[in-house]
Amino acid sequence: MATIGQPLTAPEAGWKRYDDTHPAIKYITNNRTYLGTSSSSSYNGTTSTIYNLHDRIAFKFDGTKIRLIVLINPSRSRNITVKINNVAEGTLDLYNKDTSISQVLIFEKTNLPRGTHTVELIKNDETNGFSLDAIDIDSTGRLLHPDEVTTIKDLEVGKRIRCHYQAAVNTTGVFSGLGEEISDFISASSSATPNGDFYFIMVDEGNDMKKLIADRNVQHSISWNTLNSSGVSSGSGLPIDLGVAGVNFNCRLLTGGISSTDKDNEWDEYIVRSNLKGSIVAGDNYVWNWNGIYSWTSSTKETTAAQRVNRGYTVTGYTWDVTDLVAVTRGFRPVLEIEASLLNRVFIFSNGNYMRWDDTTKNWDVISATLPTKQQFIDHGMDALPDWSALSQLPGEIEIVTWTEEENAQRDIEMTAIPQDQIVLPTKDINIRSVENIDSFTLHVMQEGQGVIKTAVSFDSGLTWYTRSSGMWVEIDLNNIKTEGMTPVVLNAITSSEWAALRGTSSTVRFAYHLSVEEVTDLATVNDLVSQMDMKGTWRKAVHGTDYDYEYPNNDQLTVTIYQSGDYKINY
């Protein structure tokens, strides 16, 4: 049986292992230097390390249990938060004072309800790295990317769906298993004889069509002529069967521009410039895998009709070749078009009628008093729900109605909204009765875009609230906290003498927070408030059994029970 803190070089029975370089693992960091670093003692010969404060590793998995395999050594982080389904499950300490040890089991969580779970590993210090080596889950489970979906109905810009591709040398192959885990992924450098999985990433939607691009070249050593003879290189593309009834799929090549200065093409629009509504970094090789290999496009070089354009090798790379060239540096990166005429067409049922919103007249039009026909969905169905200003005009309860030819079909609705400005007030005071002196309060936040975080402080249980202005304490009305409250920077800079001047002899303190955002991509989150204080009086040693007791529920948890009132320091 595996033990926390000890090496586990292979998954045990009932488990299976995914390497740190698996495409389903998302590394959210500005420092990509140490991702997939070679290490002979690590699982599969690599580890991936994040170094910056608040760097994150994210993934999902389908199953009931998870283990994390890491590298520990004298220069590894001691403060990594593990969140499962957005609930903190513990803090990882990867420090080992004597030597480096690879493939160490550092975390285990079992007995989760069967289903899909989200996982985040968050780095909370500014020094030392966190090196992920591998992830173990149920042998019957599956690792998924945070943006991965398994059905086309859930696709939207920035989401991705898995697919399988198999082919012989210089032969257009067969796509299958959309949304399924069929096998390991095709190498990022591609293969002449692929037989593996990859991701289609959705980049655009319109005119009843969803457009997806492969995250890699699914095949190299294939000529443009071969792709053209199968229909893939043509403007209309090649219809393919991916086993979804009533949905048409079409496979073709990207456009690449007729010259290096022609930027009006799909490679530049989606690969180079698009962040896919904030879900990726534009041009990221860890998303698009363009490094060291070109992709055939359907574009003809403007000065040479017999040659076709290749894009890649670098993110903006541009070259052209004869159409019969077969080379390991020339690859097939498919575009998938999904005819979505009925996938997302909807009506609203309200007050006995099926209706659609007319954005021109700003009115609801009645389409039918009975269940609409398939043709009515095609002709009049809405491609998307209108915003809340339109929906709020409807009386009473509403129903959202879609068309499907599936049996026992289910649909999910995801609402994206900008919340109203929030003032967060405490329910109780912080007791500082035994505090001689307040050294500092430090507010840790996450703030992006137009997100606003302001705060105010009270030493009289919320009767009066104060902020800092021009180096002085100023009383404010909480209704004005957004404009007059303290920013986290101002709060964190308040000195001990300034705290003492406001506190006086008060034995309590409380804080109020204002949080607001203007766009759905903004962020305004308070992580924690950390205090440093000097305590009154002297310390005495507590008596075990009289003042306190303790127990170890498991290998990585200590529970302390306090029997007497007062302030305690726990050394462990």
mmCIF file of N, CA, C and O in Angstrom, residues 23 27 32-36 160 215 283-290:
data_model
loop_
_atom_site.group_PDB
_atom_site.id
_atom_site.type_symbol
_atom_site.label_atom_id
_atom_site.label_comp_id
_atom_site.label_asym_id
_atom_site.label_seq_id
_atom_site.Cartn_x
_atom_site.Cartn_y
_atom_site.Cartn_z
ATOM 1 N N PRO A 23 -1.647 16.443 -22.422
ATOM 2 C CA PRO A 23 -2.333 17.639 -22.934
ATOM 3 C C PRO A 23 -3.543 18.080 -22.119
ATOM 4 O O PRO A 23 -3.999 19.222 -22.280
ATOM 5 N N TYR A 27 -1.259 24.400 -17.488
ATOM 6 C CA TYR A 27 -0.337 25.143 -16.642
ATOM 7 C C TYR A 27 -0.599 26.635 -16.842
ATOM 8 O O TYR A 27 -0.390 27.167 -17.934
ATOM 9 N N ARG A 32 7.101 29.459 -18.830
ATOM 10 C CA ARG A 32 6.949 28.110 -19.404
ATOM 11 C C ARG A 32 8.287 27.383 -19.542
ATOM 12 O O ARG A 32 8.339 26.298 -20.111
ATOM 13 N N THR A 33 9.350 27.981 -19.021
ATOM 14 C CA THR A 33 10.697 27.447 -19.243
ATOM 15 C C THR A 33 10.858 26.035 -18.712
ATOM 16 O O THR A 33 11.571 25.213 -19.297
ATOM 17 N N TYR A 34 10.195 25.740 -17.610
ATOM 18 C CA TYR A 34 10.453 24.478 -16.926
ATOM 19 C C TYR A 34 9.304 23.489 -17.037
ATOM 20 O O TYR A 34 9.155 22.614 -16.184
ATOM 21 N N LEU A 35 8.485 23.616 -18.065
ATOM 22 C CA LEU A 35 7.421 22.646 -18.306
ATOM 23 C C LEU A 35 7.977 21.504 -19.157
ATOM 24 O O LEU A 35 8.571 21.727 -20.207
ATOM 25 N N GLY A 36 7.754 20.277 -18.706
ATOM 26 C CA GLY A 36 8.240 19.124 -19.453
ATOM 27 C C GLY A 36 9.749 19.000 -19.457
ATOM 28 O O GLY A 36 10.349 18.531 -20.431
ATOM 29 N N ARG A 160 -12.808 22.626 -25.987
ATOM 30 C CA ARG A 160 -12.159 21.629 -26.842
ATOM 31 C C ARG A 160 -12.816 20.270 -26.656
ATOM 32 O O ARG A 160 -13.393 19.988 -25.596
ATOM 33 N N ASP A 215 -5.493 20.904 -32.408
ATOM 34 C CA ASP A 215 -4.464 21.530 -31.574
ATOM 35 C C ASP A 215 -3.059 21.134 -31.995
ATOM 36 O O ASP A 215 -2.083 21.597 -31.411
ATOM 37 N N GLY A 283 -1.485 32.659 -29.664
ATOM 38 C CA GLY A 283 -0.251 32.148 -30.238
ATOM 39 C C GLY A 283 0.497 31.138 -29.407
ATOM 40 O O GLY A 283 1.622 30.765 -29.740
ATOM 41 N N ASP A 284 -0.084 30.665 -28.322
ATOM 42 C CA ASP A 284 0.615 29.801 -27.369
ATOM 43 C C ASP A 284 0.951 28.443 -27.989
ATOM 44 O O ASP A 284 0.065 27.687 -28.400
ATOM 45 N N ASN A 285 2.237 28.120 -28.021
ATOM 46 C CA ASN A 285 2.655 26.826 -28.570
ATOM 47 C C ASN A 285 2.158 25.669 -27.724
ATOM 48 O O ASN A 285 1.956 24.562 -28.240
ATOM 49 N N TYR A 286 1.935 25.892 -26.416
ATOM 50 C CA TYR A 286 1.423 24.824 -25.567
ATOM 51 C C TYR A 286 -0.044 24.516 -25.873
ATOM 52 O O TYR A 286 -0.562 23.489 -25.436
ATOM 53 N N VAL A 287 -0.687 25.381 -26.629
ATOM 54 C CA VAL A 287 -2.052 25.128 -27.100
ATOM 55 C C VAL A 287 -2.028 24.576 -28.518
ATOM 56 O O VAL A 287 -2.694 23.586 -28.826
ATOM 57 N N TRP A 288 -1.223 25.215 -29.413
ATOM 58 C CA TRP A 288 -1.309 24.927 -30.852
ATOM 59 C C TRP A 288 -0.176 24.058 -31.392
ATOM 60 O O TRP A 288 -0.268 23.592 -32.525
ATOM 61 N N ASN A 289 0.882 23.845 -30.625
ATOM 62 C CA ASN A 289 1.936 22.888 -31.022
ATOM 63 C C ASN A 289 2.467 23.132 -32.438
ATOM 64 O O ASN A 289 2.576 22.213 -33.244
ATOM 65 N N TRP A 290 2.832 24.389 -32.727
ATOM 66 C CA TRP A 290 3.355 24.739 -34.046
ATOM 67 C C TRP A 290 4.880 24.663 -34.124
ATOM 68 O O TRP A 290 5.461 24.732 -35.203
#
